[in-house]
mmCIF file of C-alpha atoms in Angstrom:
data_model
loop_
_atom_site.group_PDB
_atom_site.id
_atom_site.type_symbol
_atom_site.label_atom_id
_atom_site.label_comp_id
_atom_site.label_asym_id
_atom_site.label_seq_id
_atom_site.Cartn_x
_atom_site.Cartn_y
_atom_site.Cartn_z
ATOM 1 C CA UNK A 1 98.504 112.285 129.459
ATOM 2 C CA UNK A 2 97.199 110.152 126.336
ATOM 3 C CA UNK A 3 98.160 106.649 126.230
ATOM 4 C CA UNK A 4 100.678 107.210 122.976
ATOM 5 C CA UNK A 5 102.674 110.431 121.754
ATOM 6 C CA UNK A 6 102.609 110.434 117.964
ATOM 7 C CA UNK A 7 105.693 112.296 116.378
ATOM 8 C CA UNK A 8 103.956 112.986 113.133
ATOM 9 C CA UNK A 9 104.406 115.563 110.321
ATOM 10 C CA UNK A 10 101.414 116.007 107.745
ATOM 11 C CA UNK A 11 103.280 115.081 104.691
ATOM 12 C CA UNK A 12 104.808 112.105 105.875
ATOM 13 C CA UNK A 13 103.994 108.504 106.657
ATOM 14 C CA UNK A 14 102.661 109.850 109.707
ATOM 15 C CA UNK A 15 99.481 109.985 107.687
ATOM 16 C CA UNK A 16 99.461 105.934 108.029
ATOM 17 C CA UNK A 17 99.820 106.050 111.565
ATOM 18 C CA UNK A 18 96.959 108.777 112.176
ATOM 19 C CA UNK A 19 94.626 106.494 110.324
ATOM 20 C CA UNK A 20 95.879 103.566 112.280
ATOM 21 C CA UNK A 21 95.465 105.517 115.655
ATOM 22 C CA UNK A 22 91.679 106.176 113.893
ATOM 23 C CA UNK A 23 90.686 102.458 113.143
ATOM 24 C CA UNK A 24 91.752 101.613 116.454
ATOM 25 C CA UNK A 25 90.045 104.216 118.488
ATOM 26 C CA UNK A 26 93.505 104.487 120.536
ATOM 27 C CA UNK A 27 94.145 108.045 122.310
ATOM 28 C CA UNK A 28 97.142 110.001 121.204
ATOM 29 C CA UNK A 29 98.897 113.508 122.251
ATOM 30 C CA UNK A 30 100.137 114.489 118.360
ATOM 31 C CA UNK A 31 103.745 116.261 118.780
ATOM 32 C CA UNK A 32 104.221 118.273 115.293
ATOM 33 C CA UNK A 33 107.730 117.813 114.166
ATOM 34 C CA UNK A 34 109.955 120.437 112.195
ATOM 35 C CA UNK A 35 111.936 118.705 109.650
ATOM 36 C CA UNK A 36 114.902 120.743 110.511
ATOM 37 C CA UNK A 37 114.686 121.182 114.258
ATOM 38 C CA UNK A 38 113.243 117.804 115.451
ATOM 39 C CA UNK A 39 112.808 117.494 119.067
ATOM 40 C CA UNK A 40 115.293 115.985 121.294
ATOM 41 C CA UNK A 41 112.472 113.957 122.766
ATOM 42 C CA UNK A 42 111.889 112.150 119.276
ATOM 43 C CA UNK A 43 115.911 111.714 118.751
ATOM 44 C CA UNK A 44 116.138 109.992 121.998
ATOM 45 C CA UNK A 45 113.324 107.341 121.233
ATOM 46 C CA UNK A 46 114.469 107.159 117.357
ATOM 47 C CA UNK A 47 117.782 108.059 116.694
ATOM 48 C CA UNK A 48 117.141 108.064 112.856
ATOM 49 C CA UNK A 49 114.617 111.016 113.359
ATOM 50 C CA UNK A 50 112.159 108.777 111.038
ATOM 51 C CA UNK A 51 108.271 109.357 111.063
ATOM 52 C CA UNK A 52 106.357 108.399 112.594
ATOM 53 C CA UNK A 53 107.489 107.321 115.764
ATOM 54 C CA UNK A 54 105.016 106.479 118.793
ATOM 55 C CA UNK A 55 105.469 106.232 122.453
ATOM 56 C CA UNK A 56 103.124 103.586 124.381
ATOM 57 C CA UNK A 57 102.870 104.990 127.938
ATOM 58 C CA UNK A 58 101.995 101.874 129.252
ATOM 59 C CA UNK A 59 101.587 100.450 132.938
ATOM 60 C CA UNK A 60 104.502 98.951 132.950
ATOM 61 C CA UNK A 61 106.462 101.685 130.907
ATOM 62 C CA UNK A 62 107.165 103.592 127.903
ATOM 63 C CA UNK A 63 107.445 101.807 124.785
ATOM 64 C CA UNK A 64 108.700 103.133 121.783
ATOM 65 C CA UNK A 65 107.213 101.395 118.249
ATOM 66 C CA UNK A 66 108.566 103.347 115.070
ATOM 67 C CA UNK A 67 108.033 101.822 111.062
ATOM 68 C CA UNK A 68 104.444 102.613 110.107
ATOM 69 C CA UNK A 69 103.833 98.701 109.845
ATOM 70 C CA UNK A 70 104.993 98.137 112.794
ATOM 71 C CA UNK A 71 102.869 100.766 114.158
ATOM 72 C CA UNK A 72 100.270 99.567 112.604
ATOM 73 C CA UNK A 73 100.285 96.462 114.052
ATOM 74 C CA UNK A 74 101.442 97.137 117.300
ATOM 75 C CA UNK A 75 98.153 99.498 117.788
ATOM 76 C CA UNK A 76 96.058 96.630 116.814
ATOM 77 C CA UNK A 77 98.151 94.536 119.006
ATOM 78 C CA UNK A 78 96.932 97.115 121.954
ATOM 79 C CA UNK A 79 94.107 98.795 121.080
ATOM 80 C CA UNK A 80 91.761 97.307 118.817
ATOM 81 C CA UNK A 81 92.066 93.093 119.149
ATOM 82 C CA UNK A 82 88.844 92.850 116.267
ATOM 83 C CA UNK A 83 91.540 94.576 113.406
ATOM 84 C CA UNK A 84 94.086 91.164 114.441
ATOM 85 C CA UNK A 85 93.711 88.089 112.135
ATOM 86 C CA UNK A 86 91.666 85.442 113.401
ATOM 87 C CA UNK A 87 93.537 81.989 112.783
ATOM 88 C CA UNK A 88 92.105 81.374 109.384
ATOM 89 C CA UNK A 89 93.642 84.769 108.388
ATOM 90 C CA UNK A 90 96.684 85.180 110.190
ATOM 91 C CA UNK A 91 98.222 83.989 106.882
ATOM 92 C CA UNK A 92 97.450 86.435 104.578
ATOM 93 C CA UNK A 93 97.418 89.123 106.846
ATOM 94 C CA UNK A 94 101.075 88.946 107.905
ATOM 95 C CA UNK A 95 102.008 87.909 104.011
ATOM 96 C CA UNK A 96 100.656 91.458 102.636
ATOM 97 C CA UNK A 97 101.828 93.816 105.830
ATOM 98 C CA UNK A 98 105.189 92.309 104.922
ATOM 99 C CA UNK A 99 104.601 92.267 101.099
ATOM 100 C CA UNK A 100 103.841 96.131 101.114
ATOM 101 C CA UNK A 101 106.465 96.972 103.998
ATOM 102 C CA UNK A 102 109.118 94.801 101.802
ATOM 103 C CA UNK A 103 108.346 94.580 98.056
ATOM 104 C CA UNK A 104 106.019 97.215 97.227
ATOM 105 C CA UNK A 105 107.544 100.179 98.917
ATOM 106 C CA UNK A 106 110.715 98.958 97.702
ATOM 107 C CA UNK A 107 109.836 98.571 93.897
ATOM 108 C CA UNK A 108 107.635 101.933 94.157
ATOM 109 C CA UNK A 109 110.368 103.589 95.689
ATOM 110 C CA UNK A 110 112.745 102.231 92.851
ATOM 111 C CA UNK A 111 110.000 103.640 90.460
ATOM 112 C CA UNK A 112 109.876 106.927 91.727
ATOM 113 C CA UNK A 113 113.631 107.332 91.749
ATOM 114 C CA UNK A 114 114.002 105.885 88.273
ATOM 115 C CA UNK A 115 116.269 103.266 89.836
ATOM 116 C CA UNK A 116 116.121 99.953 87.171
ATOM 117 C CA UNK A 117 117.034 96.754 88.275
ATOM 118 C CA UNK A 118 119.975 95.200 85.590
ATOM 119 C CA UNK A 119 118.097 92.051 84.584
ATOM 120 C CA UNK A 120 121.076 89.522 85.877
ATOM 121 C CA UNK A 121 120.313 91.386 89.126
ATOM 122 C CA UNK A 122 116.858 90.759 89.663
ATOM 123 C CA UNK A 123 117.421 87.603 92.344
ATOM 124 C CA UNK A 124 119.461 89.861 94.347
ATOM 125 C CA UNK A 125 117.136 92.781 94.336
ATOM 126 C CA UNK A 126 114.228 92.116 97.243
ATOM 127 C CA UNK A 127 111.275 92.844 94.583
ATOM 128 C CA UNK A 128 112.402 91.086 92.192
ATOM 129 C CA UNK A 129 111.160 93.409 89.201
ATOM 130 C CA UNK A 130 108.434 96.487 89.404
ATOM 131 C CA UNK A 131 106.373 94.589 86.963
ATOM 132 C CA UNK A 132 105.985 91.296 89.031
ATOM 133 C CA UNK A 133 105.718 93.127 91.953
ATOM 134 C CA UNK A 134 102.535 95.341 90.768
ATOM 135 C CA UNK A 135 101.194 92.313 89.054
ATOM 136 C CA UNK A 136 101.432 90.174 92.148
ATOM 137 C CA UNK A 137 98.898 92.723 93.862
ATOM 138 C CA UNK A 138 97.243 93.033 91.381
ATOM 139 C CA UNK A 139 96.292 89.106 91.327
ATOM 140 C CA UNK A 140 95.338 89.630 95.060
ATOM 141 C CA UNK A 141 93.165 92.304 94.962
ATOM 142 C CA UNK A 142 91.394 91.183 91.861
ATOM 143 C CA UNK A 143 90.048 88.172 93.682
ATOM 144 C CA UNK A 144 89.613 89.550 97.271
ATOM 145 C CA UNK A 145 88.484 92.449 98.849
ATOM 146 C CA UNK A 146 91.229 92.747 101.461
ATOM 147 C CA UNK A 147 94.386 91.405 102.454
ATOM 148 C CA UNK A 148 92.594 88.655 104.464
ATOM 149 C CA UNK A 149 90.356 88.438 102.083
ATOM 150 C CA UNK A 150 86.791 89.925 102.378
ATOM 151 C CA UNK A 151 87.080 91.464 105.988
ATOM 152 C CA UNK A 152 89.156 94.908 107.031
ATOM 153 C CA UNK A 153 91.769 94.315 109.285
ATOM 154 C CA UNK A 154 95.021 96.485 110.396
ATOM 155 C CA UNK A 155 96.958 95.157 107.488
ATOM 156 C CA UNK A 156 94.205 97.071 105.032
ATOM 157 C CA UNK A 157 95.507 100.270 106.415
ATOM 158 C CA UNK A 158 99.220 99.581 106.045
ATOM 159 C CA UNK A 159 98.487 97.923 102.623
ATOM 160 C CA UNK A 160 95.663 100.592 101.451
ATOM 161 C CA UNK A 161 98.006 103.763 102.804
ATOM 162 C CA UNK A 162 100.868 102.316 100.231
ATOM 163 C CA UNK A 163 98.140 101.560 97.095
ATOM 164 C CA UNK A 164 96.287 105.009 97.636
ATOM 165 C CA UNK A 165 99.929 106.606 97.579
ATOM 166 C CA UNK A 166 100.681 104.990 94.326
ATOM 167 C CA UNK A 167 97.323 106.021 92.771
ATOM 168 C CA UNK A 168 97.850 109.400 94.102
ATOM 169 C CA UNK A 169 101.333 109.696 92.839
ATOM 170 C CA UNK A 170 101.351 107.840 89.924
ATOM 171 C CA UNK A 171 103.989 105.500 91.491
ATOM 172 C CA UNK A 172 101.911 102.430 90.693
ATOM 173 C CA UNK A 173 100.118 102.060 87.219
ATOM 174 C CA UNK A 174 96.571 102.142 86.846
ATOM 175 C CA UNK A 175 94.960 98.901 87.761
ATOM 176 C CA UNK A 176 90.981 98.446 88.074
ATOM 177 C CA UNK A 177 92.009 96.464 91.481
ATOM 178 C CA UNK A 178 93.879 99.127 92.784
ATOM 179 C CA UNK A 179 91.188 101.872 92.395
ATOM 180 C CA UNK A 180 88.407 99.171 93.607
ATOM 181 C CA UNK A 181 90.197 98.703 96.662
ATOM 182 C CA UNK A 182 91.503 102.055 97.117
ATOM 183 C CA UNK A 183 87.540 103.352 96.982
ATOM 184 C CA UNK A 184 86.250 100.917 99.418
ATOM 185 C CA UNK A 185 89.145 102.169 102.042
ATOM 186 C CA UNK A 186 88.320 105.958 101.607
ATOM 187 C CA UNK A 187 84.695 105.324 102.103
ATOM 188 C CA UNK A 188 85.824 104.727 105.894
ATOM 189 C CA UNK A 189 85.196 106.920 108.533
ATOM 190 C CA UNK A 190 88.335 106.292 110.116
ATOM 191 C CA UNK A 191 90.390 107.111 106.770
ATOM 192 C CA UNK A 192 87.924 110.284 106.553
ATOM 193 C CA UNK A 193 88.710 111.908 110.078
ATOM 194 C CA UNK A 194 92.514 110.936 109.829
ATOM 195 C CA UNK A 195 92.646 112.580 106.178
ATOM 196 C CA UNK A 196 90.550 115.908 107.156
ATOM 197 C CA UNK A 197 93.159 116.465 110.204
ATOM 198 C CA UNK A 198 96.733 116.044 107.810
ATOM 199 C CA UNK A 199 95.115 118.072 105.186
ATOM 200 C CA UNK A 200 93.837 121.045 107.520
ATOM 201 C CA UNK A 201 97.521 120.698 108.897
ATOM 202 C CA UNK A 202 99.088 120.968 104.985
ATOM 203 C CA UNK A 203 96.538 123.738 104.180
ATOM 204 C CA UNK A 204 97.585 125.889 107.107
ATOM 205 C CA UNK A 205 100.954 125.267 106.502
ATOM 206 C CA UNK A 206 100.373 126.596 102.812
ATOM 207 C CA UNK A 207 98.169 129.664 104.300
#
């Protein structure tokens, strides 16, 4: 047995934690799920049914991690220490896992839906406005390379999987900093050999 089952589905955020299991060099036995028959083993470690979901088969137990940031993290956490801030960093790494597991999904989501924010409302919403969120990262990644500034760590591939989804699906606008940064994560190998295995399993699916 691997050391984590991943509960993935190609065209899901599964793709984030594929990459993650990548960076980190971690083993993983990939269950495929059906959207409408998911398997009873994924319902009992995530009731919700939500991708992707991973099982640690640790020595002292299963452990079951689901939210691709978490996951993100968590691999990092267990399987690849050199992706983990350093002290210096810890800062800005936590600020933009949270910031794109919080704001920007949130506000992209809101985009995609066509969901607007009623000005009064804007305090109450946890964005704030599309506008300031998108210009927020864009001020980041204008000046820095990464999230921790000009060295890849596990928050890059939470971070990256959410701006290469909005340049992909026009969810965020175009930015010079967003493609920049977007290029210099897809020139990974890691990125590479995740990608090549979800879109095999998308083309087959298509076949």
């Amino acid at each position: 047995m691997a050391d984590f089952t991943f509960f993935t589905h190609p065209m899901s955020r599964g793709q984030i934690a594929r990459w993650a299991f990548h960076e980190a060099g971690a083993d993983y036995d990939q269950v495929l799920v059906d959207w409408a028959d998911k398997p009873a083993e994924l319902l009992a470690a995530n009731p919700m049914g939500k991708l992707p979901t991973i099982i640690h088969h640790g020595p002292d137990g299963d452990h079951v991690v689901s939210e691709a940031a978490a996951v993100c993290h968590y691999l990092a956490e267990t399987a690849a220490p050199e992706l983990l801030p350093d002290r210096a960093e810890k800062a800005e790494y936590f600020r933009w896992l949270f910031f794109a597991a919080g704001p920007l999904e949130a506000a992209s989501t809101a985009k995609a839906m066509g969901w607007d924010v009623p000005e009064n409302r804007t305090g109450t919403a946890g964005f704030g406005t599309y506008e300031r969120t998108v210009d927020t990262l864009d001020w980041w990644l204008s000046e820095h390379d990464y999230a921790c500034g000009d060295r890849f760590t596990m928050a890059d591939v939470y971070l990256g999987s959410q701006v290469d989804w909005g340049i992909s699906f026009k969810t965020l606008p175009e930015r010079d900093s967003f493609h920049a940064y977007a290029g210099r994560l897809r020139g990974r190998d890691a990125y590479a050999a995740a990608k090549a295995i979800d879109n095999a399993l998308i083309a087959a699916a298509h076949d």
